[in-house]
mmCIF file of C-alpha atoms in Angstrom:
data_model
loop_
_atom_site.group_PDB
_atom_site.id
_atom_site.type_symbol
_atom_site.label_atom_id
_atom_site.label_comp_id
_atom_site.label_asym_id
_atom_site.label_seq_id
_atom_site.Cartn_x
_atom_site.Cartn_y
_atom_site.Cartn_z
ATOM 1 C CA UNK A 1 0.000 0.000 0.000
ATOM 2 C CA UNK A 2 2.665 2.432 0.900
ATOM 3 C CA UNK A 3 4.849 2.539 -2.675
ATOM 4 C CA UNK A 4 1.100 2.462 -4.475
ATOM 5 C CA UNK A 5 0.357 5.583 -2.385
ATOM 6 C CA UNK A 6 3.704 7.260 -2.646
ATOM 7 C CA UNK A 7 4.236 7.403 -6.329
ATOM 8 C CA UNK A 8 2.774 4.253 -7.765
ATOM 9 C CA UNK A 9 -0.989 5.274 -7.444
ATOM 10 C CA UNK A 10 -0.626 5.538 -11.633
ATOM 11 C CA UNK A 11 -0.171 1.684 -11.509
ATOM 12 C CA UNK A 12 -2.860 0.582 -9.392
ATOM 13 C CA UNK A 13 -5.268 3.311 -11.196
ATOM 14 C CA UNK A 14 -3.751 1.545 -14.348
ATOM 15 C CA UNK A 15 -4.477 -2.306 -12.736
ATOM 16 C CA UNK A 16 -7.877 -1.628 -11.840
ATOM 17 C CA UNK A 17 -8.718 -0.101 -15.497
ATOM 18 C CA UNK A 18 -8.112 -3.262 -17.011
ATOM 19 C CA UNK A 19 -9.737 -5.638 -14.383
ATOM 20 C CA UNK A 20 -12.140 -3.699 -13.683
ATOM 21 C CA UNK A 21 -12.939 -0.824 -16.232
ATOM 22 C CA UNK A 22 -14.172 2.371 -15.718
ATOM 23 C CA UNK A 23 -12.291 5.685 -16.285
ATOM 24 C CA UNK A 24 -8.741 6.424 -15.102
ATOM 25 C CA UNK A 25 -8.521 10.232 -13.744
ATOM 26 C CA UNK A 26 -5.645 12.614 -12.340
ATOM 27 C CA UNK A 27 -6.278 15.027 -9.442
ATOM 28 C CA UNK A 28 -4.201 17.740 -10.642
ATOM 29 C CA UNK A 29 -4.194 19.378 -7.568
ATOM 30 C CA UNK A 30 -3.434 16.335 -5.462
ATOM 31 C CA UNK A 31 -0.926 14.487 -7.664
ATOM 32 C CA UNK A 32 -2.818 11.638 -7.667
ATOM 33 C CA UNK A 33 -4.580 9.480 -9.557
ATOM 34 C CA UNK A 34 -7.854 7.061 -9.129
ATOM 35 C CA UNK A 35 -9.962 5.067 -10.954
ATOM 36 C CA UNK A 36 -13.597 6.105 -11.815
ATOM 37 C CA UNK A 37 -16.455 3.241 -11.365
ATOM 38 C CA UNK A 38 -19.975 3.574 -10.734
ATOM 39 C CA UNK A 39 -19.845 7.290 -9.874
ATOM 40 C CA UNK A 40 -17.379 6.247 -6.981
ATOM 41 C CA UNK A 41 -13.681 6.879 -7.030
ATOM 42 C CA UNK A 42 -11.105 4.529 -5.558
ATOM 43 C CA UNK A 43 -6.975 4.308 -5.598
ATOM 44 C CA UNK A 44 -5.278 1.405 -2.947
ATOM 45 C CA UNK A 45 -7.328 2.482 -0.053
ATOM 46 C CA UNK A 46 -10.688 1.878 -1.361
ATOM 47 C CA UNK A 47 -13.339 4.168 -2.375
ATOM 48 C CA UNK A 48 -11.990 7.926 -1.722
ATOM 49 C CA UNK A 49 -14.553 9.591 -3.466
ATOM 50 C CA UNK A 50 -15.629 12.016 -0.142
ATOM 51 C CA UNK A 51 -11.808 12.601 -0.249
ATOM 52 C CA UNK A 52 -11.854 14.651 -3.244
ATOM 53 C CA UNK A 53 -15.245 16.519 -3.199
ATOM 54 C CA UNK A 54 -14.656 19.255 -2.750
ATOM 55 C CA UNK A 55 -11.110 18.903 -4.911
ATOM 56 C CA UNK A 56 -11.174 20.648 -8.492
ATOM 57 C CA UNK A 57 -12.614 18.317 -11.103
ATOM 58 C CA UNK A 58 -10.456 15.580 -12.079
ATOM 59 C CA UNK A 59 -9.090 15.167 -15.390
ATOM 60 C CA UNK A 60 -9.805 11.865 -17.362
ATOM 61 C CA UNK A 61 -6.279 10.442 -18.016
ATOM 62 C CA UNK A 62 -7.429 9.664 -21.697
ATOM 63 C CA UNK A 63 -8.036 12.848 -23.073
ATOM 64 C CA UNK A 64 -5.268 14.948 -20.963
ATOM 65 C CA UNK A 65 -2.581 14.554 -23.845
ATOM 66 C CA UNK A 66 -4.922 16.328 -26.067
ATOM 67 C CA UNK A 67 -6.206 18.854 -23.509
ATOM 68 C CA UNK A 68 -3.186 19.833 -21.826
ATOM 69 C CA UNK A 69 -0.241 18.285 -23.466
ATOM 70 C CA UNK A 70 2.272 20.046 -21.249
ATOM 71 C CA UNK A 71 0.741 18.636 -18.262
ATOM 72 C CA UNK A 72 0.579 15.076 -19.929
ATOM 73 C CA UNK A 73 4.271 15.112 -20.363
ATOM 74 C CA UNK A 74 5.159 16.314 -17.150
ATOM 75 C CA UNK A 75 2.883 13.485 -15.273
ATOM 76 C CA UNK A 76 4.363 11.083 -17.834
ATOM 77 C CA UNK A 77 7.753 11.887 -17.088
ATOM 78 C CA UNK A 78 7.454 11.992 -13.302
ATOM 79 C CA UNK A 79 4.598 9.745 -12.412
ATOM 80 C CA UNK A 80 4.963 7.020 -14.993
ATOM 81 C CA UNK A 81 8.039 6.802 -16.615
ATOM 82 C CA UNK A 82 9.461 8.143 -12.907
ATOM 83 C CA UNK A 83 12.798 9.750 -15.052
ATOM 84 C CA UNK A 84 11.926 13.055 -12.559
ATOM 85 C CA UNK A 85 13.300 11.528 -9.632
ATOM 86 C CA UNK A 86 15.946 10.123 -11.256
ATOM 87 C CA UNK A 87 17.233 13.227 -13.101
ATOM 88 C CA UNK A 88 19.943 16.065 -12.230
#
């Protein structure tokens, strides 16, 4: 639970999508993402969704290269690909 939380939360986001379904999103303003079902939004806690109310809409991870490509690569570089930790 602790790496999924602490920079990993792409991952299990990315797990559940394909077991499960539903819609992948980023909280921009938390740096985190969770996964969309049924109205409900969970990451490796369980359902967080009264968490992130009151949080500034999430952005569906789908459509974010097209919407905001700067953010897209910036996430991609230091979420996913984690090359931002790594870098001088």
């Amino acid at each position: 639970e602790e790496g999924l939380l602490n920079g990993c939360c792409f991952w299990f986001a990315f797990i559940v999508d394909v077991r499960l379904g539903g819609h992948m999103l980023y909280l921009i303003c938390a740096g985190h993402f969770v996964q969309k079902i049924d109205g409900r939004l969970y990451d490796v806690t369980g359902d967080v969704t009264e968490n992130f109310t009151n949080e500034h809409p999430p952005v569906v991870w789908a459509g974010l290269h097209s919407t905001d490509s700067s953010l897209y690569r910036c996430v991609l570089r230091d979420c996913i690909d984690k090359q931002g930790e790594f870098s001088d």
